[in-house]
XYZ file of C-alpha atoms in Angstrom:
482
model
C 70.971 102.843 104.118
C 67.669 102.891 101.784
C 68.278 99.058 101.161
C 68.839 98.646 104.787
C 66.009 100.527 105.780
C 63.640 98.435 103.350
C 64.801 94.886 104.519
C 63.907 96.307 108.271
C 60.634 97.633 107.350
C 59.838 94.435 105.489
C 60.820 92.216 108.588
C 58.931 94.432 110.845
C 55.812 94.334 108.727
C 56.503 90.464 108.650
C 56.176 90.285 112.230
C 53.093 91.882 112.495
C 51.511 89.681 109.660
C 52.572 86.631 111.487
C 50.651 87.795 114.510
C 47.710 88.245 112.104
C 48.049 84.761 110.949
C 48.831 83.574 114.744
C 45.504 84.913 115.801
C 43.393 82.731 113.441
C 44.858 79.826 115.187
C 44.530 80.771 118.693
C 40.871 79.830 119.853
C 41.493 77.950 123.111
C 43.306 78.839 126.344
C 45.427 75.790 125.184
C 46.197 77.297 121.656
C 46.820 80.627 122.846
C 49.028 80.175 125.904
C 51.169 76.905 124.929
C 50.384 76.734 120.924
C 48.216 73.759 121.804
C 51.021 71.563 122.903
C 51.480 70.830 119.535
C 55.175 71.474 118.244
C 57.273 69.224 116.472
C 61.025 69.048 116.747
C 62.261 71.202 114.290
C 59.795 74.007 115.078
C 60.401 73.525 118.863
C 64.073 73.658 118.610
C 64.042 76.895 116.700
C 61.467 78.652 118.872
C 63.638 77.409 121.965
C 66.903 78.784 120.585
C 65.210 81.999 119.770
C 63.579 82.751 123.147
C 66.798 81.903 125.304
C 69.199 84.047 122.783
C 68.093 87.611 122.997
C 69.534 91.099 122.763
C 71.601 90.037 125.816
C 73.115 87.056 124.142
C 74.004 88.954 120.785
C 74.942 92.476 121.639
C 76.017 91.447 125.195
C 77.735 88.479 123.956
C 79.771 90.569 121.479
C 80.783 92.942 124.005
C 81.849 90.505 126.092
C 84.011 88.968 123.115
C 85.221 92.796 122.627
C 86.204 93.288 126.382
C 87.686 89.581 127.160
C 88.348 88.130 123.897
C 87.097 84.181 123.517
C 86.472 83.642 127.263
C 83.662 86.200 126.935
C 81.553 83.229 125.703
C 80.770 81.941 128.963
C 77.696 83.846 129.677
C 76.046 82.656 126.536
C 77.941 79.177 126.885
C 76.072 78.897 130.307
C 72.853 79.833 129.166
C 73.379 76.779 126.260
C 74.396 74.275 129.417
C 71.278 75.302 131.177
C 68.942 74.558 128.319
C 70.736 71.453 127.798
C 70.774 70.280 131.317
C 66.696 71.132 131.273
C 66.277 69.486 128.206
C 68.136 65.995 129.066
C 67.207 65.513 132.864
C 63.930 67.633 133.474
C 61.928 68.609 129.883
C 60.339 65.118 129.526
C 58.744 65.324 133.187
C 57.842 68.999 132.609
C 56.039 68.377 129.166
C 54.167 65.526 130.801
C 52.438 67.582 133.655
C 50.323 69.387 131.102
C 50.308 72.807 133.070
C 50.528 76.095 132.094
C 52.962 77.877 134.897
C 55.488 77.032 137.141
C 53.437 77.962 140.126
C 50.881 75.476 138.908
C 53.639 72.578 139.171
C 54.454 73.782 142.618
C 50.616 73.512 143.514
C 50.424 70.098 141.973
C 53.542 68.889 144.027
C 53.109 70.311 147.320
C 49.170 70.049 147.476
C 47.946 73.737 146.176
C 49.778 75.912 148.881
C 52.543 77.092 146.934
C 50.451 79.706 145.157
C 50.599 83.468 144.932
C 54.000 84.120 146.498
C 55.965 82.153 144.336
C 53.856 83.483 141.315
C 54.725 87.010 142.472
C 58.167 86.065 142.459
C 58.036 84.761 138.827
C 56.126 87.546 137.637
C 59.095 90.139 138.872
C 61.473 87.718 136.985
C 59.448 87.914 133.648
C 58.698 91.612 133.907
C 62.509 92.437 134.394
C 63.298 90.010 131.708
C 60.851 91.822 129.387
C 61.835 95.091 130.465
C 65.531 94.400 129.581
C 64.787 93.370 126.031
C 62.667 95.784 125.670
C 65.429 98.496 126.426
C 67.856 97.153 123.752
C 65.634 98.517 120.953
C 66.877 102.006 121.523
C 70.434 100.603 120.842
C 69.260 99.209 117.542
C 67.039 101.759 116.149
C 69.473 104.408 117.095
C 71.631 102.857 114.647
C 69.101 102.416 111.988
C 67.341 105.674 112.247
C 69.332 107.985 114.597
C 66.122 107.561 116.834
C 65.186 109.201 120.124
C 65.368 106.441 123.050
C 61.723 106.805 124.352
C 60.528 106.633 120.671
C 62.651 103.656 119.682
C 61.506 101.873 123.193
C 57.801 102.647 122.131
C 57.994 101.618 118.440
C 59.778 98.207 118.923
C 57.845 97.333 122.080
C 54.558 98.178 120.441
C 55.176 95.564 117.803
C 55.824 92.769 119.981
C 52.783 93.826 122.180
C 50.773 93.852 119.016
C 51.590 90.239 117.607
C 51.893 88.748 121.016
C 48.523 90.079 121.918
C 46.873 89.008 118.622
C 47.769 85.564 118.679
C 49.438 84.659 122.009
C 51.729 81.551 121.828
C 50.910 80.637 118.133
C 51.944 84.205 116.619
C 54.890 84.322 119.099
C 56.041 80.793 117.840
C 55.670 81.771 114.021
C 57.670 84.685 114.551
C 60.146 83.157 116.398
C 60.862 80.513 113.643
C 61.378 83.536 111.220
C 63.751 85.187 113.889
C 65.587 82.153 114.326
C 66.545 81.912 110.499
C 67.276 85.593 110.189
C 69.329 85.491 113.430
C 71.137 82.259 112.103
C 71.893 83.903 108.707
C 72.644 87.371 109.968
C 75.013 86.319 112.920
C 76.429 83.126 111.794
C 76.355 83.071 108.301
C 77.183 86.652 107.785
C 78.603 88.603 110.053
C 80.896 85.774 112.040
C 83.022 85.299 108.511
C 83.079 88.827 107.413
C 84.189 90.274 110.882
C 86.958 87.568 110.964
C 88.130 88.566 107.425
C 87.896 92.047 107.876
C 90.078 91.580 111.074
C 92.906 89.912 108.980
C 91.956 86.106 110.086
C 92.910 84.367 113.146
C 96.467 84.953 112.734
C 96.377 88.603 112.735
C 94.094 88.648 115.412
C 96.371 86.598 117.661
C 99.269 88.956 116.629
C 97.585 92.246 117.307
C 95.966 91.069 120.579
C 97.257 89.971 124.038
C 97.602 86.246 124.787
C 94.680 86.439 127.395
C 92.187 87.332 124.529
C 92.533 83.800 123.610
C 92.786 82.027 126.904
C 89.417 80.315 127.462
C 89.456 81.251 131.269
C 90.503 84.503 130.862
C 87.569 85.933 131.993
C 87.874 84.435 135.321
C 87.205 81.581 137.603
C 84.765 83.465 139.732
C 83.108 85.204 137.024
C 82.337 81.850 135.365
C 80.713 80.386 138.431
C 78.642 83.429 138.605
C 77.310 82.877 135.269
C 76.675 79.041 135.928
C 74.542 80.132 139.423
C 72.664 83.112 137.851
C 72.033 81.611 133.873
C 72.487 77.867 133.809
C 70.308 77.419 137.047
C 68.066 80.315 135.660
C 67.297 78.356 132.524
C 66.041 75.261 134.513
C 63.355 77.056 136.332
C 62.120 80.151 134.265
C 58.478 80.528 133.466
C 59.832 81.785 129.865
C 61.496 78.619 129.244
C 58.956 76.406 130.927
C 56.335 77.913 128.719
C 57.990 76.740 125.709
C 58.668 73.334 127.043
C 54.868 73.116 127.580
C 54.114 73.726 123.749
C 56.299 70.414 122.824
C 54.045 67.816 121.062
C 55.695 64.847 123.169
C 58.369 64.418 125.982
C 60.330 62.948 123.226
C 60.129 66.160 121.068
C 60.988 68.010 124.451
C 64.236 66.263 125.332
C 65.782 65.979 121.898
C 64.489 69.560 120.283
C 65.784 71.172 123.464
C 68.668 69.210 123.282
C 69.369 70.415 119.564
C 68.603 74.085 120.595
C 71.165 73.938 123.627
C 74.143 72.608 120.989
C 72.971 75.676 118.801
C 73.250 78.064 121.882
C 77.062 76.927 122.782
C 77.908 77.530 119.113
C 76.399 80.871 118.928
C 77.940 81.661 122.311
C 81.435 81.314 120.439
C 80.125 83.247 117.371
C 79.502 86.380 119.539
C 82.673 86.146 121.280
C 85.005 85.541 118.111
C 83.016 88.846 116.408
C 83.719 90.962 119.444
C 87.129 89.760 119.175
C 87.420 90.794 115.557
C 85.938 94.061 116.594
C 88.832 94.665 118.879
C 91.327 94.468 116.492
C 89.283 96.723 114.108
C 88.258 99.147 116.720
C 90.785 98.882 119.744
C 89.436 101.954 121.823
C 85.732 101.903 121.860
C 84.296 103.961 124.861
C 81.757 100.966 125.667
C 81.974 97.559 125.037
C 78.182 96.738 123.895
C 79.079 99.377 120.961
C 80.991 96.751 119.225
C 78.204 94.886 117.540
C 76.409 98.290 116.464
C 80.034 99.858 115.378
C 81.150 96.592 113.034
C 77.894 96.260 111.447
C 77.591 99.818 110.538
C 80.998 100.343 109.391
C 81.979 96.879 108.073
C 79.009 95.452 106.164
C 78.054 95.916 102.746
C 74.478 97.586 102.094
C 71.756 95.118 102.233
C 73.969 92.515 104.348
C 73.825 95.619 107.050
C 70.137 95.599 107.000
C 69.720 91.896 107.276
C 72.319 91.823 110.357
C 70.524 94.469 111.960
C 67.170 92.753 111.493
C 68.968 89.412 113.168
C 69.743 91.885 116.084
C 66.251 92.825 116.128
C 64.934 89.415 116.027
C 67.243 88.337 118.919
C 65.677 91.014 120.848
C 62.018 90.350 120.067
C 62.221 86.859 120.296
C 63.179 87.162 124.004
C 60.854 90.248 124.653
C 57.805 88.398 123.381
C 58.448 85.145 125.434
C 59.134 87.009 128.403
C 55.854 89.057 127.986
C 53.506 86.151 127.375
C 55.055 84.283 130.369
C 54.525 87.548 132.410
C 50.915 87.800 131.602
C 50.352 84.160 132.191
C 51.879 84.244 135.328
C 49.731 87.496 136.280
C 46.662 86.305 134.999
C 46.486 82.469 136.144
C 48.781 82.891 139.214
C 47.977 86.113 140.985
C 44.934 87.796 139.611
C 42.691 84.501 139.278
C 43.751 83.141 143.079
C 43.169 86.815 144.542
C 39.741 86.705 142.982
C 38.673 83.220 143.128
C 38.815 81.053 140.024
C 35.583 81.224 137.785
C 33.936 78.725 135.395
C 34.750 81.169 132.335
C 34.484 79.785 128.802
C 37.152 78.903 126.724
C 36.385 82.127 124.745
C 36.797 84.082 127.922
C 39.726 82.754 129.007
C 41.667 83.741 125.430
C 40.291 87.092 125.945
C 41.168 87.488 129.447
C 44.768 86.319 128.847
C 45.019 88.373 125.792
C 43.892 91.311 128.028
C 46.524 90.532 130.404
C 49.447 90.448 127.581
C 48.345 94.046 126.456
C 47.984 95.367 129.899
C 51.630 93.890 130.749
C 52.938 95.035 127.501
C 51.977 98.689 128.411
C 53.749 97.941 131.881
C 56.752 96.841 130.290
C 57.357 99.464 127.668
C 56.494 102.213 130.660
C 59.195 100.585 132.842
C 61.772 100.328 130.079
C 61.455 103.949 129.304
C 61.994 105.052 133.133
C 65.246 102.495 133.748
C 68.487 102.969 132.055
C 70.806 100.120 133.269
C 70.109 96.938 131.227
C 72.431 94.803 133.313
C 71.144 95.813 136.603
C 67.652 95.275 135.804
C 68.889 91.497 134.207
C 70.688 90.920 137.117
C 67.531 91.593 139.732
C 65.676 89.628 137.682
C 67.652 86.432 137.646
C 68.962 86.804 141.498
C 65.179 86.683 142.667
C 64.663 83.697 140.424
C 67.438 81.609 141.403
C 67.467 82.741 144.966
C 63.658 82.661 145.726
C 62.524 79.568 143.251
C 65.265 77.171 142.152
C 65.464 75.468 145.629
C 61.669 74.934 145.900
C 61.421 73.724 142.048
C 64.233 71.329 141.967
C 63.403 70.232 145.418
C 60.025 69.509 144.658
C 61.232 67.268 141.418
C 64.082 65.562 143.111
C 63.043 65.047 147.079
C 59.877 63.388 147.495
C 60.474 64.540 151.464
C 59.804 68.278 150.754
C 56.875 69.991 152.163
C 54.730 72.887 151.036
C 55.313 74.779 154.443
C 59.409 74.045 153.029
C 58.904 75.529 149.675
C 57.048 78.734 151.068
C 59.888 78.982 153.697
C 62.234 78.652 150.744
C 60.783 81.406 148.615
C 60.444 83.957 151.406
C 63.749 83.244 152.753
C 65.823 83.111 149.543
C 63.701 86.073 148.074
C 64.221 88.241 151.310
C 68.008 87.248 151.571
C 68.656 88.212 147.884
C 66.821 91.622 147.958
C 68.611 92.225 151.336
C 72.253 91.247 150.255
C 71.421 93.355 146.909
C 70.556 96.462 149.248
C 74.039 95.782 151.139
C 76.326 94.663 148.696
C 74.884 96.408 145.607
C 72.948 95.049 142.746
C 75.587 93.819 140.684
C 77.558 92.204 143.395
C 78.071 88.286 143.483
C 77.204 88.010 147.395
C 73.282 88.274 146.811
C 73.124 84.970 144.806
C 76.340 83.310 146.809
C 74.315 83.796 149.896
C 71.140 83.852 149.386
C 70.775 80.516 147.381
C 72.145 78.687 150.385
C 69.680 80.194 152.975
C 66.890 79.154 150.526
C 68.185 75.440 150.727
C 68.830 75.627 154.539
C 65.207 76.908 154.942
C 63.613 74.140 152.710
C 65.116 71.502 153.998
C 64.820 72.571 157.905
C 61.327 73.427 157.547
C 60.349 70.405 155.356
C 61.931 67.717 157.817
C 60.420 69.835 160.869
C 56.584 69.706 159.344
C 54.671 66.609 158.345
C 55.385 64.854 155.095
C 53.240 65.772 152.058
C 50.065 63.788 152.275
C 50.451 60.482 150.123
C 47.475 60.903 147.773
C 48.998 64.539 146.802
C 52.280 62.567 146.161
C 50.420 59.581 144.214
C 48.696 62.269 142.037
C 52.077 64.023 141.443
C 53.559 60.515 140.144
C 50.827 59.832 138.253
C 51.242 63.068 136.314
C 54.825 62.826 136.028
C 54.221 59.667 134.193
C 51.942 61.128 131.795
C 48.891 58.962 133.085
C 47.265 61.770 135.126
C 44.889 64.398 133.373
C 45.067 68.287 133.786
C 42.858 69.241 136.862
C 40.149 71.713 136.136
C 40.222 74.713 137.801
C 39.262 74.831 141.552
C 38.035 78.009 143.365
C 40.803 79.676 145.326
C 40.248 80.729 148.847
C 38.760 84.334 148.855
């Protein structure tokens, strides 16, 4: 394993070096939080694909393939569909807004009153997303070094916190590009063909496995529908995804670069399912389907290649973890803390220093929470249920329906969020009912309250349309009510 260890150590050292390099470029709030809004198509596509394809998409996607066959691709496939929908229909308008957070967009659309409540919901989502990614380090480092779970989480989490704190979005962008390349080589170009060959090819796989393993809908229509509600819609509104849209050099870059990234996700989804199906042929009696990725890597790949593929798994986890971490810190600082204490006229340098401090604090919180929690799936489900149930309707409603009001948006967030929390308590965290019923409750509240309250001020809507068209300028910080 010495060669494999060397590959991993070089990779991790490279991530820290990229963080140091990014620190030299992050001199302003815009540079630190959204890479100066200067990413071109190639870098934008790579970093967008890197953030949406994390440990759940890699290790979990292979696990679903092991359990269900080719239809196990649906979870990651719906992520790709969501990214495609965001890129084609919304990303150009989002990029033209020139904001930093989803809550700022809601304030701009509804007249500055959507504020702290939407920020708290988005913060909870990004925090849990970062936690689930951080927990995944334990699986990977256990395969590599037979490492204690807590030590593995602290090691992996500390590296991500370090490079994210140093250079913000520039460091994360640079590391994500490396991670995208490593992930493409490790999973698509190496693990996929090797797994298929080791399993005897597709003909042998079909001969040894039940026919439902090759049924595109074998995982079940209800499961696919739930994936669409949670992941496809979640891609449309997540702060971690929007913050990457804000990095695009132009609305054209956001649209077409995101389309390329979404298409890549569809290919990655199928690759994970095929690898998992091959693992089922090779190891038919694994106790846990999520062990399929680590098992096939450890037992079937040659020295050196094994290290590169494990580095690819680390890349998948780190890209999502770092993206969720900076999103969590941005929301905590800009949407919650600054509103509660009132905005100041701090200089650009202080803006960078403040956001850097929040990344460090949130990073420590994420590591501590990850150590305390064990169930990745439950944590991820809570995150997406809160996001979709609480924020989908007011965000898309603001983009698509002129009559939506601030009161309707707030009612939608509160009713949808409380409905989801109550239904998770009643039916269980992993049940489908919370998102099935929470989302319609949010929609009814939004429409009913919006129609029952005065329409949004014409001046607010005019300013909103100007910003959507790219003609308005980003507003200066305004003192918030104390």
